[in-house]
XYZ file of C-alpha atoms in Angstrom:
515
model
C -9.309 -41.955 -27.961
C -11.092 -43.154 -30.591
C -9.387 -45.990 -32.547
C -6.586 -46.662 -29.751
C -4.934 -43.292 -30.497
C -3.097 -42.046 -27.519
C -3.451 -38.476 -26.311
C -0.270 -36.844 -25.121
C -0.589 -33.782 -23.356
C 2.030 -31.087 -24.941
C 3.781 -29.157 -22.348
C 2.921 -25.412 -22.504
C 5.614 -23.126 -24.155
C 7.236 -20.183 -22.137
C 5.204 -17.277 -22.115
C 6.127 -14.131 -24.161
C 7.093 -10.824 -22.651
C 4.716 -8.343 -21.751
C 4.356 -5.035 -23.922
C 3.878 -2.455 -21.320
C 1.917 0.854 -22.063
C 1.264 3.676 -20.017
C -1.920 4.143 -18.509
C -2.497 7.177 -16.052
C -0.546 9.509 -14.214
C -1.663 11.082 -10.942
C 0.281 14.193 -9.231
C 2.574 14.575 -12.208
C 4.938 17.483 -11.757
C 6.126 20.080 -14.320
C 9.553 20.486 -15.339
C 11.904 21.642 -12.622
C 9.260 21.977 -10.399
C 10.591 21.205 -6.554
C 8.640 18.503 -4.951
C 7.688 18.851 -1.496
C 8.695 16.396 1.249
C 5.405 15.684 2.731
C 3.798 14.970 -0.796
C 6.150 12.184 -1.534
C 4.506 8.580 -1.679
C 5.473 6.291 0.991
C 2.888 3.123 0.378
C 0.714 1.843 -2.450
C -1.851 -0.948 -2.185
C -4.266 -2.505 -4.447
C -7.507 -4.074 -2.518
C -8.399 -7.686 -3.225
C -10.842 -7.110 -6.048
C -8.352 -4.518 -7.771
C -11.151 -1.648 -8.158
C -9.680 0.563 -5.743
C -5.970 1.710 -4.817
C -4.634 3.412 -1.963
C -1.575 5.428 -1.580
C 0.123 6.731 1.738
C 2.687 9.741 1.964
C 5.159 11.273 3.916
C 2.824 13.823 5.013
C 0.467 11.097 6.899
C -2.266 11.614 3.862
C -4.368 8.521 2.747
C -5.409 9.080 -0.838
C -7.930 6.796 -2.483
C -8.622 5.992 -6.036
C -11.462 3.905 -7.812
C -11.803 2.093 -10.794
C -13.964 3.452 -13.663
C -13.587 1.534 -16.661
C -15.858 -1.411 -15.308
C -18.400 1.355 -14.186
C -18.866 2.944 -17.316
C -20.399 -0.080 -18.814
C -22.315 -1.053 -15.864
C -22.570 -4.411 -14.168
C -20.423 -6.802 -13.022
C -18.217 -8.923 -14.967
C -20.755 -11.691 -15.389
C -23.349 -9.010 -16.836
C -20.718 -7.855 -19.286
C -19.770 -11.546 -20.659
C -23.676 -12.328 -21.226
C -23.738 -9.165 -23.131
C -20.967 -10.598 -24.992
C -19.267 -7.202 -24.302
C -15.327 -7.446 -25.239
C -13.130 -7.070 -21.873
C -10.244 -5.685 -23.547
C -9.960 -2.211 -21.838
C -6.943 -1.652 -19.534
C -7.743 -0.583 -15.806
C -8.710 2.878 -15.449
C -8.847 5.017 -12.220
C -9.918 8.209 -10.975
C -9.362 9.871 -7.621
C -11.753 9.093 -4.889
C -11.109 10.730 -1.723
C -8.380 11.650 0.588
C -7.846 11.896 4.458
C -5.223 13.040 7.051
C -4.599 9.395 8.905
C -1.784 10.492 11.451
C -0.304 13.519 12.357
C 3.176 14.439 13.952
C 3.420 13.181 17.352
C 6.355 13.758 20.323
C 7.204 11.267 22.390
C 7.966 13.210 25.943
C 9.276 9.942 27.584
C 12.082 9.345 25.000
C 11.911 13.093 23.902
C 11.426 11.348 20.069
C 9.847 13.112 17.119
C 6.958 10.690 15.489
C 6.938 11.503 11.815
C 3.482 11.109 10.363
C 4.695 9.106 7.453
C 2.400 6.446 6.167
C 4.911 3.432 6.459
C 2.051 0.381 5.048
C -1.493 0.274 3.815
C -3.570 -2.824 4.224
C -7.119 -3.356 2.967
C -9.864 -5.005 4.882
C -12.724 -6.782 3.833
C -15.566 -4.348 2.644
C -19.177 -4.440 4.034
C -22.362 -2.785 3.142
C -20.937 -0.251 0.828
C -18.271 0.690 3.076
C -14.561 0.507 2.263
C -12.058 -0.641 5.326
C -8.501 -0.009 5.619
C -5.544 -0.205 8.187
C -2.551 2.166 7.890
C 0.348 2.724 10.217
C 3.054 5.108 10.984
C 6.328 4.438 12.894
C 4.260 3.800 16.123
C 0.466 4.081 15.798
C -2.026 1.869 13.413
C -5.300 3.360 12.623
C -8.386 1.397 11.192
C -10.362 3.536 8.742
C -13.809 3.107 7.312
C -14.563 5.271 4.062
C -18.434 5.736 3.339
C -20.710 7.527 1.377
C -22.888 9.790 3.593
C -26.050 11.525 2.242
C -25.827 15.484 3.246
C -29.067 16.482 5.128
C -30.176 19.735 4.657
C -33.495 21.554 6.063
C -35.807 22.847 3.416
C -39.204 24.093 2.748
C -39.055 26.937 5.270
C -41.380 29.715 5.609
C -41.429 32.093 2.666
C -39.456 34.976 4.097
C -36.782 34.154 6.579
C -35.996 38.145 7.687
C -39.611 38.259 8.760
C -41.176 36.790 12.019
C -42.243 33.268 11.579
C -44.296 30.895 13.904
C -43.610 30.937 17.484
C -40.681 33.553 17.220
C -38.568 35.532 14.624
C -35.642 34.901 12.695
C -32.624 38.015 11.872
C -31.522 37.931 8.568
C -27.907 38.396 7.810
C -28.675 41.979 6.197
C -30.163 42.852 9.931
C -27.187 41.312 11.770
C -26.184 44.982 12.938
C -29.432 45.044 14.625
C -28.795 45.141 18.454
C -31.801 43.062 19.158
C -31.817 39.719 18.599
C -34.680 37.178 18.495
C -34.810 33.747 20.416
C -36.900 30.663 19.661
C -39.628 30.805 21.919
C -41.212 34.490 21.235
C -39.825 37.637 22.540
C -36.323 39.016 21.783
C -33.038 39.672 23.688
C -32.320 43.804 23.526
C -27.839 43.565 23.493
C -28.220 46.983 24.885
C -29.523 46.255 27.957
C -29.436 42.232 28.228
C -32.854 41.563 28.855
C -36.169 39.993 27.364
C -38.403 42.257 25.237
C -41.990 40.966 25.144
C -43.060 43.677 22.206
C -43.895 40.870 19.622
C -47.379 40.168 18.681
C -48.975 37.506 16.323
C -50.563 39.250 13.093
C -54.240 39.044 13.375
C -55.554 36.098 11.456
C -52.571 34.165 11.694
C -49.509 33.408 9.093
C -51.001 31.786 5.718
C -47.561 30.530 4.774
C -46.180 29.144 7.493
C -44.560 25.604 6.484
C -43.078 23.028 8.565
C -39.235 22.312 8.010
C -38.535 19.124 5.882
C -34.989 17.240 5.813
C -34.204 16.256 2.802
C -30.895 14.688 1.164
C -29.731 16.178 -1.891
C -26.453 14.921 -2.752
C -23.853 12.320 -1.185
C -19.931 12.810 0.602
C -17.568 10.497 1.048
C -16.822 10.424 4.822
C -13.539 8.570 6.445
C -13.841 7.966 10.033
C -11.310 6.138 12.382
C -13.018 3.211 13.953
C -9.893 2.199 16.263
C -6.464 3.215 17.205
C -3.941 0.326 18.046
C -1.146 2.636 19.807
C 1.502 1.540 22.508
C 2.502 -1.885 21.770
C 5.858 -1.334 19.881
C 9.035 -0.085 21.228
C 10.482 0.230 17.970
C 9.287 1.305 14.348
C 6.596 -0.510 12.807
C 7.871 -1.558 9.488
C 4.964 -4.108 8.163
C 1.395 -4.937 8.702
C -0.588 -7.904 7.098
C -4.015 -9.017 7.381
C -5.154 -12.787 8.092
C -7.181 -14.657 5.552
C -9.755 -15.215 8.378
C -10.888 -11.261 8.014
C -10.718 -10.689 12.153
C -7.123 -10.605 13.175
C -3.920 -8.645 11.630
C -0.253 -8.488 12.687
C 2.215 -5.849 13.513
C 5.964 -6.151 12.998
C 8.772 -4.025 14.256
C 12.373 -4.689 14.606
C 12.368 -7.147 17.267
C 8.515 -8.023 17.884
C 5.601 -9.426 15.798
C 2.184 -8.392 17.449
C -1.193 -10.184 16.699
C -4.271 -7.964 16.732
C -7.722 -8.489 16.649
C -9.696 -5.560 14.534
C -12.247 -5.304 17.104
C -10.065 -4.959 20.240
C -7.529 -1.931 20.223
C -6.173 -2.303 23.732
C -4.589 -5.760 23.669
C -2.294 -7.597 21.231
C -0.525 -10.948 21.483
C 3.269 -11.091 21.086
C 3.904 -13.798 18.712
C 7.383 -13.515 17.785
C 10.308 -12.003 20.021
C 14.141 -11.974 18.746
C 15.033 -9.669 21.557
C 18.254 -10.869 23.307
C 18.396 -10.851 26.968
C 21.350 -8.594 26.318
C 21.260 -6.462 23.669
C 24.917 -6.434 22.749
C 24.184 -10.496 21.533
C 21.658 -8.898 19.028
C 22.743 -9.888 15.631
C 19.442 -9.493 13.420
C 16.495 -7.692 13.006
C 12.769 -8.290 11.457
C 12.750 -6.455 8.400
C 9.357 -7.465 7.089
C 6.576 -9.927 7.955
C 3.616 -11.387 6.093
C 0.358 -13.645 6.683
C -0.188 -16.429 4.543
C -3.011 -15.742 2.062
C -4.943 -19.130 2.745
C -3.456 -20.502 5.997
C -4.615 -18.180 8.920
C -2.335 -19.926 11.138
C 0.961 -19.091 9.249
C 3.115 -16.546 8.648
C 6.657 -15.722 7.323
C 8.950 -13.010 8.472
C 12.583 -11.810 7.063
C 15.478 -10.722 8.654
C 18.532 -8.462 8.295
C 20.931 -11.367 7.775
C 18.971 -12.302 4.693
C 16.972 -15.351 5.605
C 13.018 -16.095 6.025
C 10.862 -17.929 8.654
C 7.809 -19.439 8.129
C 6.240 -19.922 11.547
C 3.010 -22.057 12.278
C 0.918 -20.328 15.034
C -0.200 -23.556 16.317
C 2.942 -24.160 17.617
C 5.075 -21.936 19.709
C 5.741 -18.949 17.482
C 8.149 -17.520 19.890
C 10.659 -20.616 19.536
C 12.439 -20.293 16.673
C 13.182 -24.051 16.586
C 9.539 -24.229 15.474
C 10.017 -21.969 12.668
C 11.022 -23.298 8.898
C 14.107 -21.425 7.957
C 14.874 -20.396 4.528
C 18.441 -19.175 3.659
C 20.917 -19.185 0.681
C 24.134 -20.244 1.751
C 27.245 -18.058 1.281
C 29.430 -18.639 -1.748
C 33.297 -19.466 -0.230
C 35.363 -16.196 -0.236
C 32.685 -13.860 -1.140
C 32.070 -12.477 2.210
C 33.079 -8.450 2.439
C 32.226 -5.473 4.695
C 28.765 -5.123 2.639
C 27.835 -8.673 2.348
C 25.322 -8.324 5.537
C 24.077 -4.948 4.697
C 22.794 -5.832 0.902
C 21.839 -9.591 2.242
C 19.133 -7.479 4.182
C 15.828 -8.280 3.158
C 13.523 -4.900 2.567
C 10.343 -6.619 1.408
C 8.407 -10.355 0.921
C 5.312 -11.143 -0.533
C 3.543 -14.617 -1.010
C 2.196 -15.583 -4.138
C -1.570 -15.815 -4.552
C -1.794 -19.665 -3.940
C 0.706 -19.091 -0.939
C 2.983 -21.386 -2.494
C 6.213 -19.225 -2.996
C 7.229 -16.432 -1.441
C 9.287 -13.493 -3.384
C 12.051 -11.691 -1.224
C 13.678 -8.446 -2.274
C 17.137 -7.745 -0.789
C 19.507 -4.880 -1.786
C 20.773 -6.449 -5.142
C 18.329 -8.825 -6.232
C 14.995 -10.508 -5.937
C 14.564 -14.320 -4.906
C 11.549 -16.674 -5.394
C 11.544 -19.228 -2.586
C 9.266 -22.548 -2.914
C 7.859 -23.119 0.700
C 8.358 -26.650 0.213
C 11.786 -26.522 0.086
C 14.337 -24.566 2.520
C 17.666 -25.478 0.516
C 17.669 -21.903 -1.376
C 15.450 -19.776 -3.648
C 14.252 -21.571 -6.805
C 15.166 -18.263 -8.827
C 17.058 -15.049 -8.516
C 17.066 -11.962 -10.642
C 19.824 -9.435 -10.783
C 18.146 -5.985 -10.321
C 21.033 -3.586 -10.544
C 24.091 -5.636 -10.403
C 25.930 -2.639 -11.991
C 26.312 -1.049 -8.426
C 28.365 -3.592 -7.068
C 31.808 -1.860 -7.661
C 29.624 1.245 -6.177
C 28.901 -0.126 -2.998
C 31.386 2.376 -1.003
C 29.901 5.380 -2.570
C 26.422 3.965 -1.875
C 27.147 3.526 1.712
C 28.615 7.090 2.192
C 25.643 8.628 0.961
C 23.267 6.037 2.771
C 21.525 4.691 -0.290
C 22.697 1.280 0.393
C 19.854 1.419 3.100
C 17.260 1.965 0.726
C 14.151 0.009 1.087
C 12.753 -1.498 -2.091
C 9.312 -3.407 -2.441
C 8.505 -6.123 -4.400
C 5.495 -7.720 -5.999
C 3.929 -10.799 -7.942
C 1.561 -11.015 -10.653
C -1.839 -12.398 -9.798
C -0.954 -15.635 -11.864
C 2.359 -15.836 -10.515
C 4.194 -15.801 -13.783
C 6.157 -12.350 -13.088
C 7.659 -10.355 -10.576
C 8.596 -6.825 -10.476
C 10.573 -4.336 -8.321
C 11.894 -0.808 -8.165
C 15.388 0.718 -8.920
C 17.277 3.882 -9.006
C 16.482 6.748 -11.698
C 12.736 5.966 -11.457
C 13.009 2.619 -13.163
C 11.258 -0.598 -12.368
C 12.063 -4.100 -13.380
C 9.526 -7.009 -14.724
C 11.151 -10.812 -14.564
C 9.362 -13.564 -15.792
C 9.472 -16.756 -13.532
C 7.406 -19.202 -15.315
C 8.555 -22.081 -17.200
C 10.986 -21.316 -20.003
C 10.801 -17.578 -19.569
C 13.587 -15.274 -20.216
C 11.511 -12.018 -19.731
C 13.771 -9.215 -17.987
C 11.926 -5.742 -18.977
C 13.417 -2.320 -17.527
C 10.785 0.214 -17.797
C 10.760 3.925 -16.316
C 8.269 5.653 -14.560
C 7.264 8.098 -17.027
C 4.651 8.538 -20.005
C 7.332 6.866 -22.116
C 7.922 4.022 -20.161
C 10.232 2.031 -22.989
C 12.174 5.203 -23.380
C 15.382 3.816 -21.334
C 14.862 0.283 -22.380
C 17.769 -1.935 -21.377
C 18.025 -4.733 -23.738
C 17.388 -8.150 -22.441
C 20.027 -10.752 -21.690
C 20.634 -12.632 -24.765
C 22.248 -15.947 -23.236
C 19.736 -18.758 -22.304
C 18.682 -19.163 -18.787
C 17.706 -22.209 -17.011
C 13.573 -22.363 -16.862
C 12.075 -22.653 -13.198
C 10.138 -25.663 -14.367
C 13.358 -27.538 -15.722
C 15.530 -27.604 -12.117
C 13.968 -26.510 -9.313
C 17.295 -27.371 -7.548
C 19.458 -24.932 -9.568
C 19.142 -21.145 -9.254
C 17.942 -19.060 -12.526
C 19.937 -15.719 -12.311
C 18.970 -13.257 -14.991
C 19.386 -9.395 -15.496
C 22.789 -9.466 -14.413
C 23.942 -8.064 -17.726
C 22.777 -4.690 -17.366
C 25.632 -1.925 -17.331
C 25.662 1.791 -15.516
C 24.450 3.153 -18.688
C 21.034 2.751 -20.238
C 20.263 2.231 -23.689
C 20.598 6.005 -24.478
C 23.960 6.331 -22.854
C 22.554 8.092 -20.033
C 24.034 7.395 -16.627
C 21.839 6.340 -13.862
C 20.830 8.799 -11.204
C 20.829 7.507 -7.492
C 18.951 10.397 -6.025
C 15.915 9.274 -7.772
C 14.598 5.686 -6.671
C 11.553 3.822 -7.350
C 10.542 2.252 -4.084
C 6.975 1.518 -3.891
C 4.899 -0.483 -6.416
C 1.988 -2.819 -6.434
C 0.667 -5.298 -9.198
C -3.200 -5.499 -9.761
C -4.253 -8.573 -8.497
C -6.069 -9.818 -11.570
C -4.771 -8.094 -14.542
C -1.347 -6.895 -15.914
C -1.212 -3.728 -14.597
C 1.181 -2.097 -12.428
C 1.042 1.297 -10.063
C 4.264 2.642 -9.031
C 5.380 5.763 -7.125
C 8.206 8.386 -8.460
C 8.316 11.010 -5.488
C 4.905 12.097 -5.483
C 3.484 10.984 -8.665
C 1.609 7.532 -9.094
C 2.285 6.089 -12.373
C 0.026 3.371 -13.639
C 0.905 0.756 -16.617
C -0.886 -1.959 -18.270
C 0.251 -4.903 -21.003
């Protein structure tokens, strides 16, 4: 500025690839140990603060973990900053509690078994030191409150409980074979003849050691209590639930309908999206996932089995598709095959933290969509392109119908999703980024590292209209020459909301990594 010099802002360079390191594992199984079906993790979710993590499994259990590395040094982040304490430690968690959320049920009307498997978990706003969360199986959503409660015990009783005290007698456990049982208001009940005995007499001079019982709290225990049950609103399996930013409502979605609930009202919901045709033979697509916008309480997005995403404004008629903004990628001419629609089906969608982008995962790719551009995705990342020649085999063993989840970093610069052989992939989506990292869910995440593509890719910032495609160079063999295992799959993972930390599930084990 001084002397007429012009200050020119230099554009920020591409973000460097992160170096991921192993942090923790919970439920690690020994070599050769058989995994029980009920112990396989089926849902993972961080709360908004990142201080708590919840997992659900196929046995209907919900397990909670809490962060410990910030508690070790006491106080909030602001307090630590005033103490000039370096916040360089990675997130560390410990087991907090677990509870049985759902039990197996049977629908006698339809003669169908309802699995206890937890499909989704969503955290709600905490209040008064209590944690609140929603969990759902195929048919029923439950609202849970987890809170520390003091265990109350009666103490300071009379000196010897085996002797007669006060206005009655107490029988000790050592005298449990005595046929005579003492009762509260004097006298006793003779078990042999079932009549009251009045042979009790007060000692002369009274009882010098008589003390009144006192209720005291010695320790605390975590108690999970089901506050509400939201049931009988879905004819088809619930595939997703999502909290609204207003803190009062949430949505639940099945194959054909999306319902809006109030957290305080469990016996009533409103159908806001319905794709069920008058004749089921005309059904061409189903709802696969639904998510509320993180900032606008009247906006939500849902994906379909045809690979499209619709953005709905609840202030208009959500039941009418003409009012929804449609996002879909045009099919390349001559590329259609028997598997086209199957692999195009979107299994999961996530909004970025600011709500500007939507991340979607279909069987082969991750796609990033700008909600202001409905012409196509602004970036696409090939997750396991080496599987394309093997689609027939994957169709035969039903692996082609696996539903992989996806997640975004809190700063929106990276995305992640799972694959087979317990691998997961992290892609950079910032301007100029070529990051495409492959990691394994093990204590050595870089053991099966696949080299990053050597050819340059167009950045997201340079041309939003041209799709970025990365990661397609991976072969069916890893860097060590090992073939990929299609029976082990990493379906569920979650990114910490404020830090570069990922939690992912490999069968019954929960692995955590940081960068």
